[in-house]
Tab-separated table of C-alpha atoms and ligand atoms in Angstrom:
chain	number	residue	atom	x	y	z
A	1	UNK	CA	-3.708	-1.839	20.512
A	2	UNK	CA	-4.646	-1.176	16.966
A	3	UNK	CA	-2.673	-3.980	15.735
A	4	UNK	CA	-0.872	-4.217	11.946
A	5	UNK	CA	-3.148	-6.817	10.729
A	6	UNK	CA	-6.225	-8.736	12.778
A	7	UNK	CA	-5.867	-11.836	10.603
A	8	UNK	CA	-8.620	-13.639	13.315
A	9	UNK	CA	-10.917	-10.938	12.475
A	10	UNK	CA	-10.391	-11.023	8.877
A	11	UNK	CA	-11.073	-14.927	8.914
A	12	UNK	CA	-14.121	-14.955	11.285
A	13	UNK	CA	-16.331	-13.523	8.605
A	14	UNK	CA	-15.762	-17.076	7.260
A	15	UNK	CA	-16.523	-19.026	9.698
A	16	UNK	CA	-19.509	-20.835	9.063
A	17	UNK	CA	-18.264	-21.318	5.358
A	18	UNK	CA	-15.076	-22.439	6.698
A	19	UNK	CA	-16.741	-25.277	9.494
A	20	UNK	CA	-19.003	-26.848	6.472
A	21	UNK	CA	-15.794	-26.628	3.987
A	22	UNK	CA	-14.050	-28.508	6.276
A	23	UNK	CA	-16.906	-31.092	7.311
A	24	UNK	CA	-16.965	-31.849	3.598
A	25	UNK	CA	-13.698	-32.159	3.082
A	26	UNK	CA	-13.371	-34.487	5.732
A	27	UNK	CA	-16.664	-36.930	4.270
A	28	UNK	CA	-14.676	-36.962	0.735
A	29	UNK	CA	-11.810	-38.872	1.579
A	30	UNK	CA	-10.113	-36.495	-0.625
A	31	UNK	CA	-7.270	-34.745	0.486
A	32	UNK	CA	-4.741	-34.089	-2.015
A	33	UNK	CA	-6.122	-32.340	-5.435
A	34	UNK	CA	-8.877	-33.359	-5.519
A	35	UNK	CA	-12.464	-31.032	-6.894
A	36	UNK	CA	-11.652	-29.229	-4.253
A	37	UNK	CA	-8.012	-27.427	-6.166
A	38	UNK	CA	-9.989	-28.030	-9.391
A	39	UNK	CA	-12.832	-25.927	-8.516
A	40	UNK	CA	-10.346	-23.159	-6.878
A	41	UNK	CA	-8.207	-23.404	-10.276
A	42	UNK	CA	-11.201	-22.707	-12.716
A	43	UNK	CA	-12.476	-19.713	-10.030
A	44	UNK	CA	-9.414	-18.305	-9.697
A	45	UNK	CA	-8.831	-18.576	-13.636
A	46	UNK	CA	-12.034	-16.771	-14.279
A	47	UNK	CA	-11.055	-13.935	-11.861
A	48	UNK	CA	-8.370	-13.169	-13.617
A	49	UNK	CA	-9.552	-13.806	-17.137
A	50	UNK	CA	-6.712	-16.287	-17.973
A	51	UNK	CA	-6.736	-19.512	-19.548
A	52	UNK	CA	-5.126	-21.450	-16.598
A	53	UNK	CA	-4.659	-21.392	-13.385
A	54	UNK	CA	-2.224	-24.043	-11.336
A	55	UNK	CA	-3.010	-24.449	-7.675
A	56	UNK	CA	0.910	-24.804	-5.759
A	57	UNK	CA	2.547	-25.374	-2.969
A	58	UNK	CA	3.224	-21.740	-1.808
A	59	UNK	CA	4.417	-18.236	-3.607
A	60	UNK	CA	8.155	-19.347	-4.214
A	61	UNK	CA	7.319	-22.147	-6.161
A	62	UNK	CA	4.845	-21.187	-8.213
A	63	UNK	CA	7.787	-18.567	-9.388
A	64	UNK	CA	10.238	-21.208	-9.621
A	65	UNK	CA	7.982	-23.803	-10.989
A	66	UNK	CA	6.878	-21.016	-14.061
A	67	UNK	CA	10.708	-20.532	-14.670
A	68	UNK	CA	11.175	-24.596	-14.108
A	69	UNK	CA	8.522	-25.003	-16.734
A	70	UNK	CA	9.906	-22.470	-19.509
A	71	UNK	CA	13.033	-24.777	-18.604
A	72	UNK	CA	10.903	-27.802	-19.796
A	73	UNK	CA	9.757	-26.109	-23.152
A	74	UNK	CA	13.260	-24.883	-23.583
A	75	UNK	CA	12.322	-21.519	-23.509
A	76	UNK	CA	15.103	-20.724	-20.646
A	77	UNK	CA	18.652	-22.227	-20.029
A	78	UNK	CA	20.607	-22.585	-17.129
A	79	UNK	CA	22.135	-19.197	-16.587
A	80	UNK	CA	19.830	-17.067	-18.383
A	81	UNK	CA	19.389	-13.681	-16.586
A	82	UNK	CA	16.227	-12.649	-15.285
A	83	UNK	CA	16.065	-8.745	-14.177
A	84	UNK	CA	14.051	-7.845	-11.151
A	85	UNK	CA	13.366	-5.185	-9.004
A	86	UNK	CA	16.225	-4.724	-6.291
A	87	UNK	CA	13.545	-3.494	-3.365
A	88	UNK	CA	10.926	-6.774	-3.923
A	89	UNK	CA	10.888	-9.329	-1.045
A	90	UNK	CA	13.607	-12.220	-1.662
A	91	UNK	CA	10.996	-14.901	-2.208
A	92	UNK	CA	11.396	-13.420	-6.223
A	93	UNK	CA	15.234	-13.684	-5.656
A	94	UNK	CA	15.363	-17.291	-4.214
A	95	UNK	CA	12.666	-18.428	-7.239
A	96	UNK	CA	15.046	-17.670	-9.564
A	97	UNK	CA	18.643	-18.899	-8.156
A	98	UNK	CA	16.590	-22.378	-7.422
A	99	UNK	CA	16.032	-22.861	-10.657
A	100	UNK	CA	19.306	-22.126	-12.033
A	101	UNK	CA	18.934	-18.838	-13.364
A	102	UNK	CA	20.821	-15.176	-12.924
A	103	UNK	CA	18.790	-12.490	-10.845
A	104	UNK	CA	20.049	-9.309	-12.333
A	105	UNK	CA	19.205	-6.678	-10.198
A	106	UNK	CA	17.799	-3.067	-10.931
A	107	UNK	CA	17.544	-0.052	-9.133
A	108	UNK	CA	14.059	1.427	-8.677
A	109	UNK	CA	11.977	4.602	-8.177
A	110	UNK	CA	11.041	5.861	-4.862
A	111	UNK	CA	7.817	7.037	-5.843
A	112	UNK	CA	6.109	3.735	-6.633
A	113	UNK	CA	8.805	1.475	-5.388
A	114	UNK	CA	8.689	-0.106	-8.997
A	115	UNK	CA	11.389	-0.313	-11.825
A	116	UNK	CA	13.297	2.429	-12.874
A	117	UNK	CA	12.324	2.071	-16.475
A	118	UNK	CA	16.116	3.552	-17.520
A	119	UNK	CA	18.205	1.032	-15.331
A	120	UNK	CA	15.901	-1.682	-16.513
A	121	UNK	CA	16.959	-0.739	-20.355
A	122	UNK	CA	20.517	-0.655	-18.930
A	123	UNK	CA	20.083	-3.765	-17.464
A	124	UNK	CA	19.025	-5.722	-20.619
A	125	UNK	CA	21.906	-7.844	-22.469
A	126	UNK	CA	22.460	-10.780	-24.518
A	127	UNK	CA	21.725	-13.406	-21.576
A	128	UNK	CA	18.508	-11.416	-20.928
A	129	UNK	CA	15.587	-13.643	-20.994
A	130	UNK	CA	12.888	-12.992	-18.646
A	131	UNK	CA	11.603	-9.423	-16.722
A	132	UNK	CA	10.101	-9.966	-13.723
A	133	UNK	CA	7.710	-7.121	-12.218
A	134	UNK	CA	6.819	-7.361	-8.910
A	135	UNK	CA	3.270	-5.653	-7.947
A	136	UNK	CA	5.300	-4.667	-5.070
A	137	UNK	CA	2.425	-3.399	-2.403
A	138	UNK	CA	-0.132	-4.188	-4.434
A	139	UNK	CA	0.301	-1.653	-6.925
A	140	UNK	CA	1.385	-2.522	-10.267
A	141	UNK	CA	4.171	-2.142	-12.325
A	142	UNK	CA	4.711	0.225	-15.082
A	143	UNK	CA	3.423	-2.649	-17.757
A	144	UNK	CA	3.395	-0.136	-20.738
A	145	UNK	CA	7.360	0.182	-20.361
A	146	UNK	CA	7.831	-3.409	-19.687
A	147	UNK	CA	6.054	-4.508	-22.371
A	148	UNK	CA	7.524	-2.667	-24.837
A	149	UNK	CA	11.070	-3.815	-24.098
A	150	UNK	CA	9.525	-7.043	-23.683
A	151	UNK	CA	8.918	-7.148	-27.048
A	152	UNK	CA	11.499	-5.669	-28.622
A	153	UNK	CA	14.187	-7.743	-26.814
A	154	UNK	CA	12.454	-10.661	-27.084
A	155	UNK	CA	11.932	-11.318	-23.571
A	156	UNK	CA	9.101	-12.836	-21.263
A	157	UNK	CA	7.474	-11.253	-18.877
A	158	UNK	CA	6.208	-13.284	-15.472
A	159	UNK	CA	4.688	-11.285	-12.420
A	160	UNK	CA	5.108	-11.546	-8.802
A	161	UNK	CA	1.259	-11.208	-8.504
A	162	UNK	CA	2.130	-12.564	-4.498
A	163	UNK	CA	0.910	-8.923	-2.960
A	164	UNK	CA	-1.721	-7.634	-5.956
A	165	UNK	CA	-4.933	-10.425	-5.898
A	166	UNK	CA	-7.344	-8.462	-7.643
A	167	UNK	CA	-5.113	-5.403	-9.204
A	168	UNK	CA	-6.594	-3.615	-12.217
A	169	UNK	CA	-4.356	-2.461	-14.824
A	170	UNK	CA	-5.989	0.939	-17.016
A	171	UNK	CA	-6.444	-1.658	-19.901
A	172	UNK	CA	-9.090	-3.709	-18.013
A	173	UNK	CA	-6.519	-6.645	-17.364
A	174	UNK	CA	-5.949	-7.676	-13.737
A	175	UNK	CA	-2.755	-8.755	-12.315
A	176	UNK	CA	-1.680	-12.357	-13.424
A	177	UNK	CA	-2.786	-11.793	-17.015
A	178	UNK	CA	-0.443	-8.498	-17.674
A	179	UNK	CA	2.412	-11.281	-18.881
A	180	UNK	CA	3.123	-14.444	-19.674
A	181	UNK	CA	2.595	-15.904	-16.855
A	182	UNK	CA	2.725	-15.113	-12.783
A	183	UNK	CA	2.788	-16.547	-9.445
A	184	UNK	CA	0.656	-15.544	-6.862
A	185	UNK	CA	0.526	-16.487	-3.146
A	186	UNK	CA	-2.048	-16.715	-0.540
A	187	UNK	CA	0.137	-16.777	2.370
A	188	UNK	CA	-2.621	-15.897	5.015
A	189	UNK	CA	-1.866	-12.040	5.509
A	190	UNK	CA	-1.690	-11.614	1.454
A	191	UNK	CA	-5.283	-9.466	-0.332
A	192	UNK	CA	-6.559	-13.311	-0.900
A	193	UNK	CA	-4.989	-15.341	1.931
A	194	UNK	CA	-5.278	-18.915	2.965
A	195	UNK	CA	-5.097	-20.705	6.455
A	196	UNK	CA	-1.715	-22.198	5.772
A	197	UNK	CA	0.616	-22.040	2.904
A	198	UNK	CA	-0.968	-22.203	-0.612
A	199	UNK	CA	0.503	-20.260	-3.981
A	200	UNK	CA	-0.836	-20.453	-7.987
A	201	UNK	CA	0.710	-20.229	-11.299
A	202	UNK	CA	-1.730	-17.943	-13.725
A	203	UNK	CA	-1.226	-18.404	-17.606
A	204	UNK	CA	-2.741	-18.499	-21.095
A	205	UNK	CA	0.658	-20.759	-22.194
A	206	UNK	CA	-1.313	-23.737	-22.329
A	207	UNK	CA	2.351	-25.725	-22.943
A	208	UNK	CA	3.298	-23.994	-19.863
A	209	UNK	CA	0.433	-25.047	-18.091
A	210	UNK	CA	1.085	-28.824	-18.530
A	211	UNK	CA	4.346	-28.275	-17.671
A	212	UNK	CA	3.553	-26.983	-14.474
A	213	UNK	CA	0.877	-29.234	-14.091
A	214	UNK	CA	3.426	-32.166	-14.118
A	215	UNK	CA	6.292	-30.585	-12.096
A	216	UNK	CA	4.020	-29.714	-9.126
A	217	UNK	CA	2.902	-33.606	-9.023
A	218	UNK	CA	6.668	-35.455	-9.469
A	219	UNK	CA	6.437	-34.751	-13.461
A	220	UNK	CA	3.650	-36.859	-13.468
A	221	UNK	CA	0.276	-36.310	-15.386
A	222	UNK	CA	-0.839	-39.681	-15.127
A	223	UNK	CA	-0.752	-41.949	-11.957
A	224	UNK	CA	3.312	-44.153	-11.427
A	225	UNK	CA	4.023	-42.424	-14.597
A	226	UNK	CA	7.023	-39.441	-14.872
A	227	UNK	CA	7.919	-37.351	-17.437
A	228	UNK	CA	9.982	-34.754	-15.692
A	229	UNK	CA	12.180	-34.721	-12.790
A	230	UNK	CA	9.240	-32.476	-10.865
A	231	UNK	CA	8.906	-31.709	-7.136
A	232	UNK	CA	5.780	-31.970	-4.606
A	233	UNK	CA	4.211	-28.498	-4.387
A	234	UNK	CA	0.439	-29.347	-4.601
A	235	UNK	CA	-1.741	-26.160	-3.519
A	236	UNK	CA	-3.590	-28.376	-0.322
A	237	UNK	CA	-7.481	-29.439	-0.664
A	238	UNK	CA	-8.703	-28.081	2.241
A	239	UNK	CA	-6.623	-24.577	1.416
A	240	UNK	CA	-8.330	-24.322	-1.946
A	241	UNK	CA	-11.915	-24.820	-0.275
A	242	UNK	CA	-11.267	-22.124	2.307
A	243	UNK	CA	-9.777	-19.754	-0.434
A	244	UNK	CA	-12.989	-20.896	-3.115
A	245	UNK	CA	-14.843	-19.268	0.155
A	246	UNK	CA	-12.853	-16.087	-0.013
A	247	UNK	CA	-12.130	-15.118	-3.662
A	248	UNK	CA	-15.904	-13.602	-4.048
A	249	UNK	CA	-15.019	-10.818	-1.358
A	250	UNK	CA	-11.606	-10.347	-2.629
A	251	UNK	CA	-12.883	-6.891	-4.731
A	252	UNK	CA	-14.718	-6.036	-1.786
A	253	UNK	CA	-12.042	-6.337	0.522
A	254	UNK	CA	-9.788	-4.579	-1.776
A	255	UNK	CA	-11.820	-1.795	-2.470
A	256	UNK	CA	-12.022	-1.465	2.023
A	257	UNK	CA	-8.308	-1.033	1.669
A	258	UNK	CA	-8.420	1.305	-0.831
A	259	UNK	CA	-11.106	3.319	1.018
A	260	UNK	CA	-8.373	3.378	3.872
A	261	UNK	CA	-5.632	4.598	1.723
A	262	UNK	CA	-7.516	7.032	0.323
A	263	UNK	CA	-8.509	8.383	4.051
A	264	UNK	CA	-4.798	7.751	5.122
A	265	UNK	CA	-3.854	10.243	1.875
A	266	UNK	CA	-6.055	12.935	2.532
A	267	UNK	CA	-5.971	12.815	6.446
A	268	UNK	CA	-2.179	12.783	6.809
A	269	UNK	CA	-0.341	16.034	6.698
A	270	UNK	CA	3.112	15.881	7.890
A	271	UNK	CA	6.674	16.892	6.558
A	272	UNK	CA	8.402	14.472	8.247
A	273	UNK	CA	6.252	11.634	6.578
A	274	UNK	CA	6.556	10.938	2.637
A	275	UNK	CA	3.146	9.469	1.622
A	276	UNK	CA	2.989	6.860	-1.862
A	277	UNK	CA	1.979	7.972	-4.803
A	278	UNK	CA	-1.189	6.593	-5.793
A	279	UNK	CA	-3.622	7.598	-9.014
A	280	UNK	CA	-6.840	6.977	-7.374
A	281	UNK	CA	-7.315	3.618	-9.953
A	282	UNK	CA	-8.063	0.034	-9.126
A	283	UNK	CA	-4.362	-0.797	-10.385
A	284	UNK	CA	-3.432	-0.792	-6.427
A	285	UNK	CA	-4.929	-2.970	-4.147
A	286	UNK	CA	-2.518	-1.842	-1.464
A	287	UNK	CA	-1.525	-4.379	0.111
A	288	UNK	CA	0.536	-2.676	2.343
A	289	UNK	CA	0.385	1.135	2.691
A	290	UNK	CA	4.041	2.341	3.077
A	291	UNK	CA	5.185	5.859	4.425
A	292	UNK	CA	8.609	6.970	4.401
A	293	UNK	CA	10.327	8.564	7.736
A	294	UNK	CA	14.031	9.717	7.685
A	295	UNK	CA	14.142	8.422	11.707
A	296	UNK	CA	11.799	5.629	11.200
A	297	UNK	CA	12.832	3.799	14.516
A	298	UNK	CA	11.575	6.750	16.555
A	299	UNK	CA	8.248	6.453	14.605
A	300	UNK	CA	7.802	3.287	15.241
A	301	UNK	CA	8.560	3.184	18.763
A	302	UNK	CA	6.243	6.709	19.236
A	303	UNK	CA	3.486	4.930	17.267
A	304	UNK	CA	3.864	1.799	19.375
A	305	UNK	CA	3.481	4.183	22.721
A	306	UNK	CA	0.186	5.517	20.718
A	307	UNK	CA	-0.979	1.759	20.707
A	308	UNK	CA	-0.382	1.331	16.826
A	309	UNK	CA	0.831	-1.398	15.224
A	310	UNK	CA	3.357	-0.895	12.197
A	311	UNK	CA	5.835	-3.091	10.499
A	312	UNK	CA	8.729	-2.293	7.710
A	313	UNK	CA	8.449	-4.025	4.437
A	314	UNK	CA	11.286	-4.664	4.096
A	315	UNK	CA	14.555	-3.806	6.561
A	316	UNK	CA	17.520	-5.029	4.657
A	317	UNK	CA	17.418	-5.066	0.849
A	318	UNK	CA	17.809	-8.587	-0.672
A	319	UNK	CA	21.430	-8.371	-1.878
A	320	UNK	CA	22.809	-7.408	1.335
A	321	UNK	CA	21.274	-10.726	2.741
A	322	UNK	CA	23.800	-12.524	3.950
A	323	UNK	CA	21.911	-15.543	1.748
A	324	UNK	CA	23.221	-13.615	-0.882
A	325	UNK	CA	26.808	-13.085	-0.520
A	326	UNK	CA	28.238	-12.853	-3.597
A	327	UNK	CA	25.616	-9.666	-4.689
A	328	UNK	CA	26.924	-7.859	-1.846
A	329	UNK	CA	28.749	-5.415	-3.775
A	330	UNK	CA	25.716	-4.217	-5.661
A	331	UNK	CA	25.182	-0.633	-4.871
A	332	UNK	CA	21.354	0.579	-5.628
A	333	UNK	CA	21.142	4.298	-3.990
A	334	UNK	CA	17.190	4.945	-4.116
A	335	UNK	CA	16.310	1.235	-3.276
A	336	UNK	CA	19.205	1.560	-0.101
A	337	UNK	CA	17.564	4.742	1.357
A	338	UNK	CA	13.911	3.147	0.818
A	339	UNK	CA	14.885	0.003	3.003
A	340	UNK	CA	16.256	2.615	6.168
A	341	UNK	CA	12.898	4.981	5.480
A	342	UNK	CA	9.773	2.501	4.719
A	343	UNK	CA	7.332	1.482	7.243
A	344	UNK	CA	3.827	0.174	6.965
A	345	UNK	CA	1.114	1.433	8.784
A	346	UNK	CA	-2.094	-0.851	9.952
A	347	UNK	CA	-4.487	-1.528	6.748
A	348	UNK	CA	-6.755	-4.162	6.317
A	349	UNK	CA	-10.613	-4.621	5.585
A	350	UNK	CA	-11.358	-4.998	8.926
A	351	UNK	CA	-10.181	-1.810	10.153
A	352	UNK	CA	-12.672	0.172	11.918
A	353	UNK	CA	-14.106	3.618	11.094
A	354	UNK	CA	-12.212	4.873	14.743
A	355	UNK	CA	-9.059	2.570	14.311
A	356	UNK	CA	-8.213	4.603	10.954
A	357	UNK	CA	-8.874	8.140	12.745
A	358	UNK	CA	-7.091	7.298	14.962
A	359	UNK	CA	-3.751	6.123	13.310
A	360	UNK	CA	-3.902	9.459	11.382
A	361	UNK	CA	-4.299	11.737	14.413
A	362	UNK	CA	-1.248	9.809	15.751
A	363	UNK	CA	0.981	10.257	13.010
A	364	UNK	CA	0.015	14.208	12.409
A	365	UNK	CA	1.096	14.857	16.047
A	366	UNK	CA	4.374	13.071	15.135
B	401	PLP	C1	4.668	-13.383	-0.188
B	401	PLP	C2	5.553	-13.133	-1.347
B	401	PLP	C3	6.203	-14.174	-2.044
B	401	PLP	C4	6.265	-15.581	-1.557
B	401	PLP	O1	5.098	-16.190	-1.239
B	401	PLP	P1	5.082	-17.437	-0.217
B	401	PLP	O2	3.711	-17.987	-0.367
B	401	PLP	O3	5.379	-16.914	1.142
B	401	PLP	O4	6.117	-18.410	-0.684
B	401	PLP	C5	6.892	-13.837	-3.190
B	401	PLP	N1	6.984	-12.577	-3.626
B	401	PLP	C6	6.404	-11.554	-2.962
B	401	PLP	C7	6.539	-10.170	-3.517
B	401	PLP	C8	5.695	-11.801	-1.802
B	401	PLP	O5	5.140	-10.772	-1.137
């Protein structure tokens, strides 16, 4: 079975690195931030050429805890409306209702499952405060667009980095400095994954970063002390260790994914499956690579009798959750049709040579 992701593989090239990490970790008596998240935060930081980085709890909260903290500075009131993407996993969704805010959501295009830029102008009003892009796949969002109606409605601009660790806009930023701020996780199947829940807040706001800094903690920057009614979301010691291990292969990694894609686009050659669009840049780090199929249930199953792995990213669109009742009405055509067509073949860096040959062969004699 070629199977959709070999996560065991992917972290056995650590081992060694991972059995010292842990031996340390174990001597310092330190297990909740201590050098260990410090260290990460600074590496991490200088990856992505911002100012700050804040080591969290998990993906969702270091959304929430960016939009909690523009709460703090009183950059954002309760009720302020946030546009997003209405294809992007509901992690984005939930970051925002938790912390009071309105998810207004947009329709998108089908070619790289990104904002349309025309219902996201539509979408803008007077309660508008934030944009939030979502590198959705690992490929990122139209930026130039964004911006621009960033700045003339006055708005802020966070990322959902969660799925693009490493992305390369054609200005030379990466992912998690293309805004004001974004949230990453490292959930363990994500580009830069962890062995257990971790997330991070990436910003050059250095208000915002204190902010954060105290509302992971209980609002506390100093010991018994607390300024803000915060929450515990702490990115764990011995996670930060294990992903200090992993960021230095993260381009390397990325680039074997984007050596599969690029054998995936040029080996597969068949009308019944819609390949993504992709420029041939490092602004995708693909994350997932996602084919459409009108009867996508019979691929899957016919893959699955050809031994292959796939999964669908995602099957029911976010406001036809049942978490999310009251957007039920919402009717967004393209983003609809994507959820009953996408599904994800097997990528990952540890994908052998034979494994990709033969997913393609598979799906050509589909
Ligand atoms: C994974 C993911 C999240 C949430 O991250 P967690 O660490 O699982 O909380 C948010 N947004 C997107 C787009 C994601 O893929």
């Amino acid at each position: 079975m070629i199977p959709f992701i070999d996560i065991q593989a992917i972290n056995r090239r650590f081992e060694e690195s991972f059995k010292n990490e842990f031996q340390d970790f174990l001597d310092s008596g330190y297990y909740i931030l201590g050098n260990q998240v410090s260290a990460f935060e600074s590496r991490f930081a200088d990856y992505c050429e911002t100012q700050y980085c804040i080591g969290v709890g998990n993906g969702l909260d270091a959304l929430r805890l960016i939009l909690e903290g523009y709460k703090v500075l009183g950059k954002l009131q309760l009720g302020d409306e946030v546009i997003v993407a209405s294809n992007t996993y509901i992690a984005t969704i939930i970051a925002i209702r938790q912390a009071g805010l309105k998810p207004v959501l947009v329709e998108v295009e089908n070619q790289t499952f990104n904002f349309d830029i025309s219902a996201l102008k539509q979408a803008i009003s007077p309660s508008t405060r934030v944009i939030m892009p979502v590198h959705l796949y690992g490929q990122i969002a139209p930026m130039e667009q964004i911006n621009s109606l960033a700045v003339d409605n006055d708005l802020l601009i966070i990322e959902d980095a969660a799925q693009a660790h490493g992305a390369t806009h054609t200005n030379g930023k990466r992912a998690g400095n293309l805004g004001h701020a974004a949230g990453f996780s490292f959930y363990p199947t994500k580009n830069l994954g962890a062995l257990g829940d971790a997330g991070a807040v990436t910003t050059n706001d250095t208000n915002l970063a204190n902010a954060i800094k105290k509302l992971r903690n209980y609002g506390s920057s100093s010991k018994y002390v607390n300024e803000l009614l915060g929450v515990n979301s702490r990115l764990d010691e011995i996670q930060a260790s294990f992903l200090s291990v992993k960021l230095p292969f993260l381009d390397k990694d990325n680039q074997a994914r984007r050596d599969i894609a690029n054998a995936y686009l040029e080996g597969i050659c068949n009308p019944k499956v819609v390949l993504p669009c992709y420029d041939g840049s490092k602004n995708h780090v693909f994350h997932l690579f996602v084919v459409q199929v009108a009867s996508r249930e019979h691929f899957q199953d016919y893959l699955k009798d050809k031994a292959i792995a796939t999964l669908i990213h995602y099957p029911i669109p976010p406001h036809q959750q049942k978490a999310l009742q009251d957007l039920k009405n919402l009717r967004f055509e393209v983003s609809q049709a994507l959820h009953q067509q996408v599904i994800s073949l097997p990528i990952s860096p540890v994908m052998t040579q034979l494994q990709i040959e033969k997913v393609i062969n598979a799906v050509n004699a589909y």
